[in-house]
Amino acid sequence: MELTQATVNDLLARLGPEGGCMYLPSDLDPQELTDLLDSRYGLPRTLVLDGFTDPTVDESRGAALLAPFEDRAVTIRAWAYGNQWVGTGTAQDAEGTVRPVLVVAHREVPEPLAVARDGDGDVDWVERLIRITGWTQPAQRPDVDWAEVESRLGTALPSDYKRMVETFGSGAFDAWLDLNQEPWTYLREDGLLIWAGTEHEDSYCWRADGGDPDRWPVVVRSFDGEDVPFDCQTAEFVCRILTDPHHPFTMAHYFDTHWFMNYGETG
C-alpha cells in the first residue's frame, strides 16, 4: 500500500464519521502513517507505548480509541480533531500478530461560546477562550514565577497572556497556533515581543509600547516581514481568529470546533 494523503483520506472515509478500527497490511510502515497524520493534525499525544498505557488517559484524552484493542495495543498515538479522535500505531490482531492500525472515535466537545461582538460589554476573554476550546483540564502551569520572568525580560507582561500560559501550558490552539511559554525577544529591536507563532512562520507579537502591558496591541509579523496591527489584546485576538471567518488570520475556515493540544501530554 502506497501511503499518501489521498490514501489517508480513503482510509478515514472507510471508517466513516461514527468511527471504527481497521488493521492495515503488515508491510505498511506505521511511522509513515503517523507522519502523514502529524502533518495534517499537528503533534500527537502518545496513549500507549511499548504496550504500556499512559495512566492519565481518560475520556477527555482519547481513551475511546483504545476500546477496540482491549489489552492488545502496542503503540497508539492520538490527535484531537474537532468532534473526532484519530489514532494510529500498532496492535496485536486476533492471531497475536502485531500490525499497523488506524482508529477513529467520537470526541465530545462542549458547545462553544460564539465570539463576542464589537461593542459587547466587559468580556473575560480568557474564560471565553476556555469555552471556545472546550478546555476542561486543570491549570497546567499555575505556579509560573512571573516575577522572575518579567525581571529577566525587563518588562511586565499582559495579564491575559499570563493567564493563558497558566491555564493551557505548552501547546497549540487547533494544533496550529503555538503558545510561547514566555515571549521571544529576537524582534525586540523592532519594538515587538513574540507570544505565539505558526509553522507558516507568522509571528504573533505585541507592540510593547507604553507602560501598561494590558494595553499593548497585537501585531502579526508575516513570513515576508509585513506587520499587521490589531487593536486588541492577546486572548481576544485568539478568540477572534478561532471563530470569526472574516478575520484576516482566521482559522474558522478550517475547523468547525476548536481545541488546545497540550504538548505536555504527548509522549
XYZ file of N, CA and C in Angstrom:
801
model
N 0.843 -1.197 0.000
C 0.000 0.000 0.000
C 0.879 1.248 0.000
N 0.679 2.105 -0.999
C 1.421 3.365 -1.041
C 0.688 4.395 -0.203
N 1.391 4.977 0.743
C 0.769 5.929 1.647
C 0.915 7.346 1.127
N -0.191 8.013 0.945
C -0.245 9.423 0.585
C -1.383 10.050 1.380
N -1.513 11.365 1.301
C -2.645 11.993 1.970
C -3.959 11.520 1.362
N -3.950 11.233 0.064
C -5.164 10.700 -0.559
C -5.503 9.326 0.013
N -4.459 8.493 0.262
C -4.694 7.194 0.889
C -5.302 7.360 2.271
N -4.768 8.317 3.020
C -5.299 8.581 4.364
C -6.761 8.997 4.270
N -7.090 9.871 3.323
C -8.484 10.282 3.136
C -9.377 9.069 2.893
N -8.906 8.156 2.055
C -9.692 6.968 1.733
C -9.882 6.078 2.959
N -8.819 5.889 3.722
C -8.922 5.050 4.922
C -9.883 5.655 5.934
N -9.794 6.961 6.139
C -10.687 7.613 7.093
C -12.128 7.557 6.609
N -12.321 7.699 5.289
C -13.676 7.608 4.741
C -14.254 6.217 4.960
N -13.424 5.203 4.857
C -13.893 3.832 5.084
C -14.313 3.613 6.536
N -13.660 4.295 7.449
C -14.052 4.180 8.860
C -15.351 4.936 9.131
N -15.592 5.989 8.354
C -16.853 6.715 8.461
C -16.874 7.710 9.598
N -17.893 8.590 9.596
C -17.961 9.655 10.607
C -18.170 9.150 12.024
N -18.767 7.969 12.164
C -19.001 7.434 13.505
C -17.784 6.719 14.070
N -16.772 6.507 13.214
C -15.531 5.918 13.687
C -15.514 4.403 13.607
N -14.391 3.855 13.995
C -14.173 2.423 13.944
C -12.682 2.153 13.930
N -12.323 0.898 13.706
C -10.926 0.487 13.767
C -10.633 -0.431 12.597
N -9.459 -0.291 11.997
C -9.041 -1.228 10.969
C -7.578 -1.608 11.157
N -7.304 -2.902 10.945
C -5.934 -3.391 10.896
C -5.439 -3.239 9.455
N -4.221 -2.765 9.301
C -3.650 -2.478 7.997
C -2.611 -3.537 7.633
N -2.211 -3.616 6.357
C -1.231 -4.634 5.957
C 0.049 -4.565 6.770
N 0.611 -5.720 7.074
C 1.787 -5.790 7.941
C 2.998 -5.095 7.362
N 3.057 -4.982 6.016
C 4.225 -4.341 5.410
C 4.122 -2.828 5.362
N 3.011 -2.276 5.844
C 2.873 -0.822 5.895
C 3.706 -0.270 7.038
N 4.404 0.838 6.790
C 5.245 1.463 7.816
C 4.380 2.323 8.725
N 4.175 1.921 9.990
C 3.293 2.709 10.868
C 3.827 4.115 11.125
N 5.152 4.286 11.093
C 5.697 5.621 11.312
C 5.352 6.550 10.149
N 5.313 5.988 8.954
C 4.948 6.804 7.792
C 3.515 7.301 7.912
N 2.622 6.430 8.377
C 1.238 6.860 8.588
C 1.158 7.902 9.694
N 1.916 7.690 10.761
C 1.950 8.682 11.841
C 2.418 10.033 11.316
N 3.450 10.027 10.484
C 3.981 11.284 9.952
C 2.952 12.003 9.078
N 2.199 11.243 8.288
C 1.179 11.864 7.448
C 0.074 12.499 8.307
N -0.350 11.797 9.346
C -1.360 12.355 10.230
C -0.805 13.535 11.018
N 0.467 13.448 11.401
C 1.123 14.537 12.111
C 1.123 15.810 11.263
N 1.412 15.678 9.966
C 1.431 16.849 9.093
C 0.042 17.431 8.896
N -0.973 16.616 9.133
C -2.352 17.058 8.957
C -2.928 17.650 10.237
N -2.674 17.000 11.369
C -3.348 17.360 12.614
C -2.430 17.982 13.663
N -1.118 17.976 13.438
C -0.208 18.507 14.437
C 0.379 17.413 15.322
N 1.038 17.835 16.395
C 1.745 16.903 17.269
C 0.770 15.972 17.986
N 0.988 14.648 17.943
C 0.065 13.721 18.609
C 0.381 13.558 20.089
N -0.559 12.940 20.772
C -0.347 12.517 22.151
C -0.181 11.004 22.154
N 0.794 10.501 22.901
C 1.014 9.067 22.987
C 0.117 8.475 24.069
N -0.774 7.559 23.664
C -1.651 6.883 24.619
C -1.021 5.594 25.127
N -0.393 4.841 24.208
C 0.231 3.564 24.559
C 1.614 3.537 23.934
N 2.607 3.109 24.713
C 3.972 3.000 24.209
C 4.553 1.676 24.694
N 4.998 0.849 23.750
C 5.575 -0.463 24.080
C 4.648 -1.280 24.973
N 3.344 -1.174 24.717
C 2.364 -1.961 25.451
C 1.910 -1.365 26.761
N 2.478 -0.231 27.170
C 2.115 0.394 28.447
C 1.237 1.616 28.179
N 0.049 1.619 28.771
C -0.891 2.718 28.591
C -0.576 3.845 29.570
N -0.554 5.072 29.055
C -0.366 6.252 29.899
C -1.463 6.254 30.970
N -1.114 6.284 32.251
C -2.137 6.200 33.304
C -3.057 7.412 33.354
N -2.695 8.506 32.700
C -3.567 9.688 32.722
C -4.626 9.651 31.633
N -4.606 8.631 30.777
C -5.577 8.561 29.684
C -6.983 8.393 30.246
N -7.884 9.272 29.824
C -9.294 9.162 30.178
C -10.112 9.609 28.969
N -11.413 9.767 29.146
C -12.269 10.108 28.012
C -11.914 11.455 27.401
N -11.381 12.369 28.204
C -11.001 13.676 27.672
C -9.644 13.639 26.980
N -8.955 12.498 27.037
C -7.630 12.391 26.434
C -7.548 11.240 25.415
N -8.688 10.786 24.920
C -8.668 9.823 23.832
C -8.826 8.376 24.221
N -9.334 8.091 25.421
C -9.468 6.705 25.864
C -10.353 5.881 24.933
N -11.302 6.530 24.252
C -12.207 5.792 23.363
C -11.456 5.095 22.233
N -10.288 5.598 21.876
C -9.505 4.974 20.816
C -8.965 3.609 21.208
N -8.837 3.349 22.502
C -8.233 2.098 22.960
C -9.251 0.980 23.129
N -10.545 1.328 23.150
C -11.575 0.319 23.421
C -11.539 -0.867 22.454
N -11.319 -0.653 21.144
C -11.344 -1.823 20.247
C -10.219 -2.817 20.482
N -9.149 -2.406 21.160
C -7.964 -3.259 21.277
C -7.886 -4.027 22.593
N -8.745 -3.659 23.539
C -8.659 -4.241 24.878
C -7.220 -4.076 25.385
N -6.486 -5.166 25.589
C -5.110 -5.028 26.089
C -4.083 -5.351 25.003
N -4.481 -5.279 23.720
C -3.595 -5.692 22.642
C -2.851 -4.535 21.975
N -3.096 -3.309 22.400
C -2.409 -2.166 21.791
C -0.928 -2.191 22.158
N -0.085 -1.933 21.193
C 1.359 -1.874 21.414
C 1.822 -0.426 21.471
N 1.504 0.343 20.439
C 1.794 1.779 20.421
C 0.630 2.489 19.745
N 0.026 3.449 20.431
C -1.075 4.222 19.857
C -0.820 5.700 20.125
N -0.862 6.471 19.053
C -0.769 7.926 19.167
C -2.066 8.550 18.670
N -2.454 9.664 19.285
C -3.797 10.200 19.065
C -3.754 11.693 18.765
N -4.751 12.101 17.990
C -4.970 13.509 17.684
C -6.416 13.863 17.996
N -6.607 15.048 18.567
C -7.946 15.606 18.731
C -8.228 16.481 17.520
N -9.308 16.168 16.814
C -9.659 16.948 15.626
C -11.158 17.174 15.626
N -11.558 18.384 16.033
C -12.978 18.680 16.103
C -13.696 17.680 16.987
N -14.737 17.035 16.447
C -15.509 16.093 17.254
C -15.057 14.647 17.064
N -13.795 14.462 16.653
C -13.254 13.119 16.490
C -11.903 12.980 17.176
N -11.655 11.771 17.663
C -10.311 11.324 17.992
C -9.809 10.486 16.827
N -8.580 10.711 16.408
C -7.952 9.912 15.366
C -6.689 9.305 15.966
N -6.502 8.002 15.769
C -5.340 7.344 16.342
C -4.712 6.372 15.361
N -3.417 6.174 15.517
C -2.716 5.172 14.720
C -1.550 4.628 15.519
N -0.995 3.531 15.037
C 0.127 2.886 15.710
C 0.126 1.413 15.374
N 0.317 0.582 16.385
C 0.342 -0.863 16.175
C -0.412 -1.560 17.300
N -0.944 -2.742 16.955
C -1.651 -3.553 17.953
C -1.648 -4.998 17.479
N -1.828 -5.915 18.402
C -1.934 -7.328 18.060
C -3.317 -7.627 17.504
N -3.342 -8.375 16.399
C -4.635 -8.806 15.869
C -5.105 -10.064 16.604
N -6.184 -10.687 16.130
C -6.768 -11.843 16.819
C -5.818 -13.025 16.883
N -4.869 -13.080 15.941
C -3.893 -14.180 15.933
C -2.613 -13.830 16.690
N -2.568 -12.630 17.275
C -1.394 -12.228 18.035
C -0.306 -11.570 17.206
N -0.555 -11.312 15.923
C 0.418 -10.643 15.061
C 0.315 -9.128 15.245
N 1.444 -8.476 15.440
C 1.450 -7.026 15.588
C 1.341 -6.394 14.213
N 0.323 -5.566 14.019
C 0.064 -4.937 12.724
C -0.237 -3.458 12.907
N -0.004 -2.650 11.867
C -0.400 -1.234 11.921
C -1.921 -1.124 12.027
N -2.376 -0.086 12.694
C -3.816 0.121 12.855
C -4.152 1.594 12.633
N -5.401 1.816 12.281
C -5.974 3.157 12.213
C -7.310 3.097 12.915
N -7.569 4.058 13.787
C -8.787 4.016 14.588
C -9.332 5.431 14.741
N -10.648 5.538 14.701
C -11.336 6.817 14.867
C -12.441 6.618 15.896
N -12.633 7.605 16.776
C -13.694 7.532 17.783
C -14.318 8.913 17.954
N -15.534 8.910 18.431
C -16.238 10.169 18.666
C -15.596 10.923 19.826
N -15.530 12.226 19.696
C -14.979 13.091 20.739
C -16.051 14.078 21.178
N -16.341 14.086 22.461
C -17.309 15.037 22.996
C -16.657 16.410 23.117
N -17.270 17.385 22.491
C -16.760 18.755 22.544
C -17.864 19.631 23.112
N -17.622 20.297 24.255
C -18.654 21.183 24.793
C -19.028 22.255 23.785
N -20.293 22.632 23.783
C -20.755 23.676 22.874
C -19.990 24.962 23.148
N -19.296 25.503 22.167
C -18.501 26.701 22.412
C -19.360 27.954 22.432
N -18.867 28.956 23.117
C -19.481 30.271 23.047
C -19.074 30.950 21.755
N -19.981 31.672 21.159
C -19.609 32.479 19.999
C -18.728 33.626 20.455
N -17.904 34.113 19.563
C -17.060 35.240 19.900
C -17.938 36.458 20.150
N -17.522 37.300 21.072
C -18.293 38.492 21.381
C -18.278 39.454 20.201
N -19.361 40.196 20.059
C -19.431 41.182 19.003
C -18.749 42.459 19.454
N -18.294 43.241 18.477
C -17.751 44.553 18.797
C -18.821 45.355 19.527
N -18.408 45.997 20.601
C -19.350 46.795 21.363
C -19.989 46.042 22.515
N -19.784 44.725 22.591
C -20.284 43.994 23.752
C -19.591 44.506 25.004
N -20.173 44.234 26.127
C -19.652 44.765 27.380
C -18.322 44.154 27.784
N -18.017 44.249 29.073
C -16.757 43.765 29.618
C -16.699 42.245 29.477
N -15.770 41.762 28.659
C -15.672 40.332 28.354
C -14.416 39.758 28.995
N -14.557 38.631 29.680
C -13.395 37.881 30.152
C -12.957 36.985 28.997
N -11.973 37.448 28.226
C -11.598 36.758 27.003
C -10.898 35.428 27.276
N -10.200 35.309 28.386
C -9.584 34.027 28.716
C -10.665 33.002 29.022
N -11.668 33.394 29.791
C -12.770 32.481 30.079
C -13.496 32.108 28.798
N -13.684 33.059 27.917
C -14.335 32.769 26.640
C -13.491 31.797 25.811
N -12.170 31.964 25.865
C -11.275 31.072 25.134
C -11.361 29.648 25.687
N -11.479 29.528 27.005
C -11.648 28.211 27.628
C -12.913 27.545 27.102
N -13.991 28.297 26.982
C -15.253 27.739 26.494
C -15.182 27.419 25.007
N -14.575 28.288 24.224
C -14.475 28.060 22.780
C -13.713 26.776 22.488
N -12.646 26.514 23.242
C -11.812 25.331 23.001
C -12.324 24.089 23.712
N -13.363 24.226 24.532
C -13.845 23.073 25.276
C -12.841 22.579 26.305
N -12.006 23.455 26.813
C -10.935 23.078 27.743
C -11.521 22.704 29.091
N -11.226 21.490 29.540
C -11.755 21.015 30.821
C -10.660 20.582 31.784
N -9.402 20.709 31.358
C -8.308 20.236 32.196
C -7.976 21.256 33.283
N -7.366 20.818 34.374
C -6.907 21.768 35.389
C -5.805 22.653 34.840
N -5.561 23.754 35.517
C -4.499 24.665 35.095
C -3.184 23.906 34.959
N -2.505 24.081 33.816
C -1.314 23.307 33.516
C -0.050 23.890 34.151
N -0.010 25.207 34.305
C 1.198 25.829 34.873
C 0.786 26.934 35.866
N 0.101 26.551 36.935
C -0.415 27.569 37.858
C 0.664 28.269 38.666
N 1.865 27.692 38.702
C 2.901 28.220 39.597
C 4.048 28.889 38.849
N 3.768 29.409 37.648
C 4.820 30.107 36.905
C 5.333 31.294 37.733
N 6.656 31.433 37.817
C 7.264 32.549 38.546
C 7.356 33.744 37.608
N 6.244 34.456 37.479
C 6.218 35.575 36.545
C 7.127 36.705 36.988
N 7.312 36.871 38.291
C 8.216 37.927 38.761
C 9.621 37.689 38.229
N 10.068 36.421 38.229
C 11.397 36.101 37.715
C 11.460 36.323 36.203
N 10.420 35.862 35.499
C 10.394 36.016 34.042
C 10.402 37.496 33.669
N 9.559 38.278 34.320
C 9.462 39.697 33.985
C 10.726 40.445 34.368
N 11.366 40.039 35.468
C 12.637 40.665 35.842
C 13.702 40.380 34.798
N 13.731 39.140 34.326
C 14.727 38.769 33.323
C 14.488 39.484 32.001
N 13.200 39.659 31.634
C 12.876 40.337 30.389
C 12.959 41.852 30.497
N 12.890 42.342 31.732
C 12.947 43.791 31.928
C 11.633 44.486 31.667
N 10.527 43.747 31.711
C 9.220 44.359 31.476
C 8.128 43.486 32.086
N 7.041 44.130 32.516
C 5.846 43.387 32.887
C 5.206 42.827 31.618
N 4.316 41.853 31.780
C 3.681 41.191 30.644
C 2.161 41.288 30.776
N 1.448 41.187 29.669
C -0.013 41.278 29.717
C -0.624 40.205 30.610
N -1.598 40.602 31.399
C -2.180 39.677 32.374
C -2.971 38.562 31.699
N -3.636 38.848 30.573
C -4.398 37.776 29.934
C -3.466 36.720 29.339
N -2.319 37.150 28.823
C -1.322 36.195 28.327
C -0.837 35.290 29.458
N -0.560 35.868 30.616
C -0.078 35.064 31.740
C -1.139 34.050 32.170
N -2.399 34.459 32.164
C -3.475 33.516 32.491
C -3.565 32.402 31.456
N -3.347 32.726 30.179
C -3.380 31.706 29.133
C -2.286 30.661 29.351
N -1.075 31.104 29.644
C 0.020 30.171 29.893
C -0.268 29.325 31.120
N -0.734 29.945 32.184
C -1.050 29.196 33.398
C -2.151 28.160 33.149
N -3.141 28.531 32.358
C -4.295 27.670 32.120
C -3.984 26.529 31.166
N -3.391 26.862 30.003
C -3.226 25.875 28.928
C -1.853 25.212 28.931
N -0.830 25.897 29.390
C 0.509 25.341 29.337
C 1.069 25.334 27.932
N 2.047 24.462 27.703
C 2.736 24.398 26.414
C 1.890 23.628 25.411
N 1.634 24.234 24.253
C 0.832 23.564 23.244
C 0.389 24.526 22.172
N -0.678 24.150 21.470
C -1.113 24.928 20.312
C -2.629 24.904 20.193
N -3.200 26.041 19.866
C -4.621 26.127 19.579
C -4.889 25.512 18.208
N -5.865 24.609 18.177
C -6.183 23.843 16.971
C -4.948 23.152 16.406
N -4.001 22.775 17.290
C -2.755 22.123 16.883
C -2.029 22.943 15.826
N -2.184 24.271 15.896
C -1.659 25.129 14.829
C -0.948 26.363 15.384
N -1.607 27.091 16.293
C -1.056 28.338 16.827
C -0.327 28.023 18.124
N 1.004 27.978 18.072
C 1.823 27.615 19.223
C 1.897 28.761 20.231
N 1.561 28.472 21.482
C 1.615 29.465 22.549
C 2.984 29.423 23.225
N 3.748 30.492 23.083
C 5.058 30.561 23.742
C 4.867 30.638 25.251
N 5.717 29.952 25.979
C 5.613 29.928 27.432
C 6.217 31.157 28.085
N 7.039 31.862 27.354
C 7.406 33.232 27.680
C 7.761 33.903 26.357
N 7.664 35.218 26.295
C 7.851 35.876 24.998
C 9.256 35.685 24.442
N 9.322 35.537 23.124
C 10.603 35.544 22.431
C 10.983 36.986 22.136
N 12.261 37.252 22.193
C 12.720 38.651 22.166
C 13.526 39.016 20.925
N 13.608 38.153 19.916
C 14.538 38.452 18.827
C 14.034 39.563 17.904
N 12.787 40.018 18.068
C 12.304 41.190 17.327
C 12.231 42.428 18.221
N 12.931 42.373 19.357
C 12.806 43.468 20.316
C 13.317 44.791 19.757
N 14.313 44.726 18.861
C 14.809 45.966 18.249
C 13.716 46.657 17.449
N 12.722 45.896 17.018
C 11.588 46.473 16.294
C 10.433 46.823 17.221
N 10.655 46.711 18.530
C 9.613 47.030 19.495
C 8.591 45.933 19.676
N 8.936 44.692 19.253
C 7.981 43.589 19.301
C 8.458 42.488 20.235
N 7.524 41.904 20.978
C 7.743 40.686 21.744
C 6.808 39.626 21.184
N 7.318 38.419 20.959
C 6.565 37.374 20.267
C 5.941 36.434 21.293
N 4.616 36.315 21.267
C 3.932 35.454 22.228
C 3.404 34.158 21.608
N 3.420 34.045 20.279
C 2.934 32.827 19.620
C 3.431 32.817 18.183
N 3.252 31.682 17.507
C 3.659 31.580 16.112
C 3.052 30.344 15.469
N 3.230 30.231 14.150
C 2.723 29.089 13.397
C 3.847 28.503 12.562
N 3.597 27.290 12.050
C 4.603 26.656 11.209
C 4.734 27.358 9.868
N 3.820 28.280 9.561
C 3.949 29.096 8.352
C 4.846 30.305 8.586
N 5.456 30.350 9.755
C 6.450 31.359 10.113
C 5.843 32.737 10.350
N 4.529 32.796 10.592
C 3.951 34.040 11.085
C 4.278 34.156 12.573
N 4.640 35.363 12.997
C 4.939 35.618 14.411
C 3.845 36.508 14.993
N 3.263 36.074 16.107
C 2.205 36.813 16.780
C 2.827 37.555 17.953
N 2.769 38.872 17.904
C 3.574 39.728 18.778
C 2.703 40.738 19.502
N 3.341 41.441 20.434
C 2.807 42.696 20.944
C 3.705 43.832 20.480
N 3.095 44.974 20.213
C 3.848 46.214 20.094
C 4.030 46.722 21.515
N 5.226 46.490 22.080
C 5.467 46.711 23.507
C 5.782 48.175 23.779
N 4.790 49.031 23.499
C 4.924 50.469 23.736
C 4.123 50.843 24.974
N 4.616 51.793 25.724
C 3.882 52.279 26.880
C 4.107 51.417 28.098
N 3.704 51.951 29.235
C 3.996 51.297 30.497
C 2.994 50.250 30.919
N 1.828 50.193 30.276
C 0.789 49.258 30.689
C 0.697 48.124 29.685
N 1.249 46.947 29.990
C 1.233 45.836 29.020
C -0.173 45.358 28.683
N -1.153 45.606 29.556
C -2.517 45.193 29.251
C -3.138 46.032 28.140
N -2.429 47.062 27.710
C -2.903 47.890 26.602
C -2.048 47.710 25.350
N -1.078 46.785 25.402
C -0.267 46.540 24.212
C -1.130 45.923 23.116
N -1.097 46.450 21.913
C -1.848 45.841 20.816
C -1.102 44.644 20.229
N -1.858 43.759 19.619
C -1.281 42.617 18.917
C -0.809 43.059 17.532
N 0.347 42.539 17.130
C 0.873 42.746 15.783
C 1.268 41.383 15.231
N 0.813 41.061 14.030
C 1.245 39.838 13.362
C 2.324 40.201 12.348
N 3.505 39.634 12.534
C 4.557 39.797 11.530
C 4.534 38.552 10.643
N 4.215 38.748 9.395
C 4.100 37.630 8.470
C 5.474 37.147 8.052
N 5.483 35.984 7.394
C 6.751 35.373 6.993
C 7.536 36.260 6.048
N 6.851 37.194 5.348
C 7.560 38.077 4.418
C 7.937 39.417 5.044
N 7.786 39.529 6.383
C 8.239 40.716 7.097
C 7.216 41.821 7.224
N 5.988 41.604 6.739
C 4.957 42.628 6.857
C 4.355 42.599 8.257
N 4.121 43.782 8.849
C 3.478 43.894 10.160
C 2.014 44.275 9.981
N 1.120 43.492 10.611
C -0.314 43.758 10.539
C -0.806 43.995 11.962
N -1.202 45.236 12.302
C -1.608 45.531 13.684
C -3.087 45.249 13.926
N -3.413 44.953 15.203
C -4.793 44.737 15.621
C -5.005 45.456 16.947
N -6.118 46.152 17.032
C -6.406 46.938 18.234
C -7.128 46.055 19.253
N -6.415 45.050 19.762
C -6.976 44.191 20.799
C -5.826 43.508 21.516
N -6.162 42.846 22.611
C -5.144 42.157 23.388
C -5.121 40.661 23.043
N -4.285 39.929 23.759
C -3.904 38.573 23.359
C -5.077 37.605 23.289
N -5.786 37.418 24.396
C -6.846 36.409 24.437
C -7.987 36.758 23.488
N -8.322 38.034 23.393
C -9.363 38.435 22.449
C -8.943 38.101 21.021
N -7.679 38.373 20.692
C -7.190 38.079 19.353
C -7.342 36.592 19.031
N -6.952 35.714 19.974
C -7.049 34.281 19.728
C -8.509 33.870 19.560
N -9.388 34.374 20.415
C -10.813 34.060 20.278
C -11.323 34.422 18.888
N -10.907 35.573 18.414
C -11.425 36.042 17.127
C -10.871 35.245 15.951
N -9.592 34.890 15.981
C -9.093 34.117 14.836
C -9.649 32.697 14.826
N -10.055 32.192 15.998
C -10.646 30.858 16.046
C -12.067 30.856 15.497
N -12.811 31.928 15.698
C -14.253 31.859 15.449
C -14.771 32.815 14.389
N -14.019 33.828 14.037
C -14.515 34.837 13.082
C -14.026 34.497 11.679
N -14.902 34.033 10.790
C -14.449 33.647 9.444
C -13.979 34.819 8.602
N -14.249 36.046 9.046
C -13.854 37.229 8.281
C -12.538 37.838 8.771
N -11.987 37.278 9.849
C -10.713 37.790 10.349
C -9.612 37.463 9.337
N -8.663 38.399 9.110
C -7.623 38.121 8.097
C -6.725 36.935 8.423
N -6.662 36.534 9.699
C -5.863 35.368 10.076
C -6.760 34.254 10.627
N -7.970 34.171 10.129
C -8.955 33.232 10.670
C -8.510 31.783 10.552
N -8.918 30.997 11.527
C -8.785 29.551 11.471
C -10.169 28.909 11.356
N -11.222 29.748 11.340
C -12.587 29.236 11.294
C -12.919 28.586 9.960
N -12.151 28.876 8.919
C -12.386 28.220 7.633
C -11.977 26.750 7.662
N -11.091 26.395 8.587
C -10.505 25.058 8.586
C -11.113 24.141 9.639
N -11.643 24.707 10.721
C -12.139 23.889 11.818
C -13.501 24.398 12.259
N -14.457 23.455 12.424
C -15.778 23.822 12.917
C -15.801 23.925 14.433
N -14.972 23.134 15.100
C -14.821 23.224 16.544
C -13.350 23.430 16.849
N -13.055 23.857 18.044
C -11.697 24.292 18.360
C -11.229 23.647 19.654
N -9.938 23.481 19.776
C -9.368 22.790 20.923
C -7.944 23.288 21.144
N -7.378 22.895 22.284
C -5.993 23.188 22.587
C -5.258 21.865 22.774
N -4.207 21.666 22.001
C -3.399 20.458 22.125
C -2.234 20.763 23.052
N -2.232 20.122 24.221
C -1.188 20.374 25.206
C 0.004 19.474 24.952
N 1.156 20.073 24.681
C 2.343 19.291 24.363
C 2.858 18.518 25.577
N 2.526 18.979 26.748
C 2.945 18.254 27.944
C 2.292 16.893 28.063
N 1.213 16.645 27.288
C 0.530 15.367 27.328
C 1.044 14.407 26.289
N 2.007 14.836 25.464
C 2.499 13.964 24.414
C 3.632 13.095 24.920
N 3.864 11.963 24.242
C 4.929 11.062 24.638
C 6.149 11.253 23.812
